[in-house]
PDB file of C-alpha atoms and ligand atoms in Angstrom:
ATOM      1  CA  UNK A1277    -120.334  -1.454  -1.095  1.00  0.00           C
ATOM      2  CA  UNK A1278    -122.074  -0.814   2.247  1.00  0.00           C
ATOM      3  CA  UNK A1279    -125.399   1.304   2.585  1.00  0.00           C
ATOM      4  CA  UNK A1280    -126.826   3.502   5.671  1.00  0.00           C
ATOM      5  CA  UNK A1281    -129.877   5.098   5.956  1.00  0.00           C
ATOM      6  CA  UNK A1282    -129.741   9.145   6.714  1.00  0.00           C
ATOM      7  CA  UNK A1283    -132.707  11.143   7.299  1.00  0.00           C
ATOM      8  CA  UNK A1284    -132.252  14.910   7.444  1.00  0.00           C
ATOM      9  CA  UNK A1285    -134.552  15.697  10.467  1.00  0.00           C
ATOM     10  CA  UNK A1286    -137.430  18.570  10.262  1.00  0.00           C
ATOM     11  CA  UNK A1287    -135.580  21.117  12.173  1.00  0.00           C
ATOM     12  CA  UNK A1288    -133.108  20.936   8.780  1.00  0.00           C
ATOM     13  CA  UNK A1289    -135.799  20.852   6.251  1.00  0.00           C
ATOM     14  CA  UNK A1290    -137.270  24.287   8.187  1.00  0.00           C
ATOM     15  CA  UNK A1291    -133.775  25.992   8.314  1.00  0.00           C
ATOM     16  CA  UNK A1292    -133.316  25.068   4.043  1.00  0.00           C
ATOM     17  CA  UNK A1293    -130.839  23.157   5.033  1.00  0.00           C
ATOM     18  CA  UNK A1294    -130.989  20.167   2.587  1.00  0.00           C
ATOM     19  CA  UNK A1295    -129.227  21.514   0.064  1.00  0.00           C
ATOM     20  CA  UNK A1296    -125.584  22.280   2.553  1.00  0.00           C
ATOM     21  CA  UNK A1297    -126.620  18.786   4.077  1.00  0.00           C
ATOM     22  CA  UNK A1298    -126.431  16.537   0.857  1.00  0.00           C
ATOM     23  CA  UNK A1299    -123.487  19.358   0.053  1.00  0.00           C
ATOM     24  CA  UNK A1300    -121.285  17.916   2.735  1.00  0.00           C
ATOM     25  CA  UNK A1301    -122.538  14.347   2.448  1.00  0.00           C
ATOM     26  CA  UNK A1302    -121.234  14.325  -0.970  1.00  0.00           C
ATOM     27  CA  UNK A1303    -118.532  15.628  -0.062  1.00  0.00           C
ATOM     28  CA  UNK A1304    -117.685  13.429   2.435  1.00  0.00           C
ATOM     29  CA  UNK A1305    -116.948  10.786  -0.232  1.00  0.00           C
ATOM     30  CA  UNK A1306    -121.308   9.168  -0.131  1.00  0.00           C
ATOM     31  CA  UNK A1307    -123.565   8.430  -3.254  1.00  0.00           C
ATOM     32  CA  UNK A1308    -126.848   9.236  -2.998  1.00  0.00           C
ATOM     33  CA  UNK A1309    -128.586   5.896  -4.448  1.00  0.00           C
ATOM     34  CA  UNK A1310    -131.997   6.961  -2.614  1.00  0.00           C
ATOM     35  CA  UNK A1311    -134.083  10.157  -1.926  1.00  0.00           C
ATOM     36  CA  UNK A1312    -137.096  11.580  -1.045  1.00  0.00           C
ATOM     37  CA  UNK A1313    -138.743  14.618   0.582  1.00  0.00           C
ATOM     38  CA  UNK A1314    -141.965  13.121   2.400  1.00  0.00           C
ATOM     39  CA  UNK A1315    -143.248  13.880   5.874  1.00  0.00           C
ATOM     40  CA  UNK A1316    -143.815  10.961   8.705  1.00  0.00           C
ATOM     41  CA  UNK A1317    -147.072  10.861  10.814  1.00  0.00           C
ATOM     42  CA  UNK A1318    -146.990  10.114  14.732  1.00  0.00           C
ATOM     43  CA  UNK A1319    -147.319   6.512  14.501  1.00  0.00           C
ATOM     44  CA  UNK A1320    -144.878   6.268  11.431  1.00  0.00           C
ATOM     45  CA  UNK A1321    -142.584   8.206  13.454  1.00  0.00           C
ATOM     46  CA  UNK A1322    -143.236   6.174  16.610  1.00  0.00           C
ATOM     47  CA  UNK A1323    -142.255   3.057  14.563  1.00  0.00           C
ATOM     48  CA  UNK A1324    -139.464   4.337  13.055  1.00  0.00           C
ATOM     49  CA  UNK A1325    -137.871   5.231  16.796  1.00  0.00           C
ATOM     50  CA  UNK A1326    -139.926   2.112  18.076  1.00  0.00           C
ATOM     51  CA  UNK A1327    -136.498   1.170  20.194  1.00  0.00           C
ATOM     52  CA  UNK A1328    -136.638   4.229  22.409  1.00  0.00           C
ATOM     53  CA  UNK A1329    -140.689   3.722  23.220  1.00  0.00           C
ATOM     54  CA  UNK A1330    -139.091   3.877  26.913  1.00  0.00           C
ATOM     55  CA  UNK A1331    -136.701   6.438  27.208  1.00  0.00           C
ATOM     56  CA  UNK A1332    -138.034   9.871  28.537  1.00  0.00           C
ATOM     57  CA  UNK A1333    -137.319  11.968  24.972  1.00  0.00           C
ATOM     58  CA  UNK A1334    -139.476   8.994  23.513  1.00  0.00           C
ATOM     59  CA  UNK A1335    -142.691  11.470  23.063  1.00  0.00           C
ATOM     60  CA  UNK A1336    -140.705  14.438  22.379  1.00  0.00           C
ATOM     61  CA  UNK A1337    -138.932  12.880  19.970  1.00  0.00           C
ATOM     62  CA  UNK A1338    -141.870  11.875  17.789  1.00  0.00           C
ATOM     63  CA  UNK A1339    -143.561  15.292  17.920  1.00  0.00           C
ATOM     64  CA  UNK A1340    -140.589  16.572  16.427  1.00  0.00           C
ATOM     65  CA  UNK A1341    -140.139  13.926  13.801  1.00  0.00           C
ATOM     66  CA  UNK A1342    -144.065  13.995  12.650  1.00  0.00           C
ATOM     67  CA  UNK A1343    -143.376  18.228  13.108  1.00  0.00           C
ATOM     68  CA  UNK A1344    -142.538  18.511   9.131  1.00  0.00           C
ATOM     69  CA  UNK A1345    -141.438  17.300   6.091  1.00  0.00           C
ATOM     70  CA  UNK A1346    -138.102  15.338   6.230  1.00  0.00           C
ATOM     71  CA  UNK A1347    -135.544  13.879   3.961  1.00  0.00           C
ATOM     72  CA  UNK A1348    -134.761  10.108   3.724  1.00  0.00           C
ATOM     73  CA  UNK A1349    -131.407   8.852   1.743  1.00  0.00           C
ATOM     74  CA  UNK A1350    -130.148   5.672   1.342  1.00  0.00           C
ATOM     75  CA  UNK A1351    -125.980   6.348   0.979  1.00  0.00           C
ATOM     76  CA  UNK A1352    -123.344   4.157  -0.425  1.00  0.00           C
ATOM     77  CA  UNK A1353    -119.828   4.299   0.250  1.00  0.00           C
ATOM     78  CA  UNK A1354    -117.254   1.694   2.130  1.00  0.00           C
ATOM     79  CA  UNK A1355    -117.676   1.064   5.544  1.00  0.00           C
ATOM     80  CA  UNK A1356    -120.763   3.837   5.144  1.00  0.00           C
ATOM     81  CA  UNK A1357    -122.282   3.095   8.863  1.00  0.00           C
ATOM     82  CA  UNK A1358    -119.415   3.683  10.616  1.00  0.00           C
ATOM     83  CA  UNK A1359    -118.165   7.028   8.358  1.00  0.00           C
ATOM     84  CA  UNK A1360    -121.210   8.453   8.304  1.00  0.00           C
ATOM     85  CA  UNK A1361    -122.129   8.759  12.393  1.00  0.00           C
ATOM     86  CA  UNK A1362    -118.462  10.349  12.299  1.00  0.00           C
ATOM     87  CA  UNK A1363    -119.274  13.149   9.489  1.00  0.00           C
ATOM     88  CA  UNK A1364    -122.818  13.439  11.276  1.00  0.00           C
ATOM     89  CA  UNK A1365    -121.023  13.642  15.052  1.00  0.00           C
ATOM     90  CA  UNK A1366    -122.091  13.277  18.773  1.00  0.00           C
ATOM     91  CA  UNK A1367    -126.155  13.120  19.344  1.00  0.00           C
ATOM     92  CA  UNK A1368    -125.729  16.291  21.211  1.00  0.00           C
ATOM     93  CA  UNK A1369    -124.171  18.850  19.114  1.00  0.00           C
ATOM     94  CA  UNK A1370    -122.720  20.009  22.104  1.00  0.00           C
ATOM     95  CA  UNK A1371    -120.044  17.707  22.197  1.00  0.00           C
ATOM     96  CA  UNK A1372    -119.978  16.702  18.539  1.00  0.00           C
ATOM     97  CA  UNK A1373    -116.464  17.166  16.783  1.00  0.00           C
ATOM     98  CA  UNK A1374    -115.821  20.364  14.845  1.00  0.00           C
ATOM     99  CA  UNK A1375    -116.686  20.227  11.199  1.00  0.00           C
ATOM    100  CA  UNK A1376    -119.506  17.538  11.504  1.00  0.00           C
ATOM    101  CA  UNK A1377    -123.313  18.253  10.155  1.00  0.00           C
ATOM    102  CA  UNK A1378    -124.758  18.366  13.846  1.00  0.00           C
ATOM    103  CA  UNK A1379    -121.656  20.923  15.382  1.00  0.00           C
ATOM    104  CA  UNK A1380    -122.319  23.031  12.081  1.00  0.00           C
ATOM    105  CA  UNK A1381    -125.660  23.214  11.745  1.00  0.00           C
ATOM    106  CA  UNK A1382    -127.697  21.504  14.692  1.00  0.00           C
ATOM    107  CA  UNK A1383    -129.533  23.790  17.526  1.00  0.00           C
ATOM    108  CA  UNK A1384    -130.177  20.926  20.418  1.00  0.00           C
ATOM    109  CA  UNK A1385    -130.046  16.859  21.416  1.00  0.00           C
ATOM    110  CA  UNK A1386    -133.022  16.624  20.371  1.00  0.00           C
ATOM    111  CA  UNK A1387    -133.058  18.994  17.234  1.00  0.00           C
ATOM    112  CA  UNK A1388    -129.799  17.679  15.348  1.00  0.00           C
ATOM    113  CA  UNK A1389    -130.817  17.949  11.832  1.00  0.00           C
ATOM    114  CA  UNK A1390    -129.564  14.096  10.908  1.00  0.00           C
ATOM    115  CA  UNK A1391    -130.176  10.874  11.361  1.00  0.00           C
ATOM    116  CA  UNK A1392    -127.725   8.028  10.548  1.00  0.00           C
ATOM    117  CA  UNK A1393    -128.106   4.105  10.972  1.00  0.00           C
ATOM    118  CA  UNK A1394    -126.231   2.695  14.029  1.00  0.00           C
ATOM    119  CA  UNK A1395    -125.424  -0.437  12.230  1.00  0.00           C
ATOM    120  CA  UNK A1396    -125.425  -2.186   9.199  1.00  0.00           C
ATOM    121  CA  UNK A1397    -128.444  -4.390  10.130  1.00  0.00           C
ATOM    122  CA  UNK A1398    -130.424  -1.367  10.958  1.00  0.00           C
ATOM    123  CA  UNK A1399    -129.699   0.686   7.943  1.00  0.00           C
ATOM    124  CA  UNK A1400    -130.938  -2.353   5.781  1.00  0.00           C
ATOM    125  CA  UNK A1401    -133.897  -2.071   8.495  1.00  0.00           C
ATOM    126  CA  UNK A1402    -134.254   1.758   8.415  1.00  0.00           C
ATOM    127  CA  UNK A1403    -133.670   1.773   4.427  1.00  0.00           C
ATOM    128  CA  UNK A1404    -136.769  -1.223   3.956  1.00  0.00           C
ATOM    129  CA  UNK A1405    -138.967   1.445   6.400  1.00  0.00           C
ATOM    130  CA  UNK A1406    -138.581   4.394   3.911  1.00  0.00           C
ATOM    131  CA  UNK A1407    -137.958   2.897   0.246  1.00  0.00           C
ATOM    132  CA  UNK A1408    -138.793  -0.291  -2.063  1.00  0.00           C
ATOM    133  CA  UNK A1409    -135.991  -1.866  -3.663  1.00  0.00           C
ATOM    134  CA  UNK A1410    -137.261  -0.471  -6.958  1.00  0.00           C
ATOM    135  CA  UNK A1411    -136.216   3.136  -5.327  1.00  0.00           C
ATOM    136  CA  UNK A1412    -133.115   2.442  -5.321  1.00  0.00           C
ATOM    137  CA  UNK A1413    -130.973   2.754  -7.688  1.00  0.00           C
ATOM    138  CA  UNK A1414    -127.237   1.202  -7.887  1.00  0.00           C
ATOM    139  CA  UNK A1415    -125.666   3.095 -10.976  1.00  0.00           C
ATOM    140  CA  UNK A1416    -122.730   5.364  -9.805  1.00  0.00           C
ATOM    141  CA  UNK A1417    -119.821   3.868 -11.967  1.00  0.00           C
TER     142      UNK A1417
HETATM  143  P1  IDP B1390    -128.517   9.175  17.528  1.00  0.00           P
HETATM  144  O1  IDP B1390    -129.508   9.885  16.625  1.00  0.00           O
HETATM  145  O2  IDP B1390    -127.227   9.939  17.638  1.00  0.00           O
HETATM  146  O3  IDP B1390    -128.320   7.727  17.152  1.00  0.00           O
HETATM  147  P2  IDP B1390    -130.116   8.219  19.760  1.00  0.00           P
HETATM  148  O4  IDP B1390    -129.614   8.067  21.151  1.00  0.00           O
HETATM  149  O5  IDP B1390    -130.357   6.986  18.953  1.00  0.00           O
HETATM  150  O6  IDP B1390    -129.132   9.225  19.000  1.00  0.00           O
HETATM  151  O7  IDP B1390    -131.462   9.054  19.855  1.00  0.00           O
HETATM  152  C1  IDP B1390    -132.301   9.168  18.721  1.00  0.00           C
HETATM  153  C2  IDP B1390    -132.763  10.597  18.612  1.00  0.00           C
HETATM  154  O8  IDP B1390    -133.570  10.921  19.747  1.00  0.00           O
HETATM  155  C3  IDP B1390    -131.658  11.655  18.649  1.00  0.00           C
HETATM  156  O9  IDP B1390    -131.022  11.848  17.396  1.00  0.00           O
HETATM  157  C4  IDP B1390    -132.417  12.879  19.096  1.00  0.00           C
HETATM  158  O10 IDP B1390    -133.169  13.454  18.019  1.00  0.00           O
HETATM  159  C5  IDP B1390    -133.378  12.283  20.105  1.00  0.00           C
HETATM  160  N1  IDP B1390    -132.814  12.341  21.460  1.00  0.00           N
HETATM  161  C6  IDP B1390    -131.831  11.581  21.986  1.00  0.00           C
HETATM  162  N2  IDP B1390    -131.556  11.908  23.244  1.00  0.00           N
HETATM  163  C7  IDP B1390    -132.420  12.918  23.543  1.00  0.00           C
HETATM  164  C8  IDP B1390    -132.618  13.697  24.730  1.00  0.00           C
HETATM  165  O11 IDP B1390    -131.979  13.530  25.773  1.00  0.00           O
HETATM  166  N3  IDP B1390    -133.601  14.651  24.653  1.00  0.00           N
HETATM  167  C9  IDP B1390    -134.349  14.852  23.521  1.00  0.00           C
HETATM  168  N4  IDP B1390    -134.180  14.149  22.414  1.00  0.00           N
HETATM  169  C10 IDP B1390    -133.218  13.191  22.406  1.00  0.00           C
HETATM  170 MG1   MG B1391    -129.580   6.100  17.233  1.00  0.00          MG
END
């Protein structure tokens, strides 16, 4: 069973969105196996988007993710990667599909409410960054 690491961004926590979030995720077929509310600091945040140090959103970006508290998961599911960037949709929510969690509920390309890993190697990366393997817990018969 393959894992991905979502993160449901401060702009969602602010607009009580967690609960319709996980709603949908669930829906979408994904077991929650870990969770936590906690809230990253500038340099946490800067680590955690370390690969886009160079891009011009770079600063941006970690002001917003160090704005407020934010929601890690780790999801299982098959091929949960790949499923989940479709249920969460384009980066800009602008040109995300209808019926995803950033065309539903995201403001901006910067503000899109959720995270998802972009590979399998990075959501064992991303999931190691947030939780301990005693976190997470592989029940869910
Ligand atoms: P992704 O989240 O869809 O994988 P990435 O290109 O990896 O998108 O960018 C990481 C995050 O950086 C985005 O989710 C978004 O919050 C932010 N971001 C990306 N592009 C821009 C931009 O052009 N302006 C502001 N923020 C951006
Ligand atoms: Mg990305």
């Amino acid at each position: 069973m393959e894992r991905t690491l979502a993160i449901i961004k401060p702009d969602g926590v602010r607009k009580q969105l967690i609960g319709a979030i996980i709603d949908k995720i669930e829906r979408a077929g994904f077991k929650v196996v870990a969770l936590k509310l906690t809230r990253l600091t500038k340099a946490t945040a800067g680590e955690f988007y370390a690969v886009h140090k160079e891009r011009g959103f770079y600063g941006e970006l970690v002001e917003f993710m160090s704005s407020g508290a934010c929601v890690p998961m780790i999801l299982e599911k098959d091929n949960a990667v790949a499923d989940f960037r479709t249920l969460i949709g384009a980066t800009d929510p602008a040109k995300a599909a209808d019926g995803t969690i950033r065309k539903l509920y995201a403001s901006s390309v910067g503000e899109n409410v959720i995270h998802g890993s972009d590979s399998i190697e990075n959501a064992k990366l991303e999931g190691a960054f947030f939780f301990s393997t005693q976190d997470v817990v592989a029940m869910h018969a």
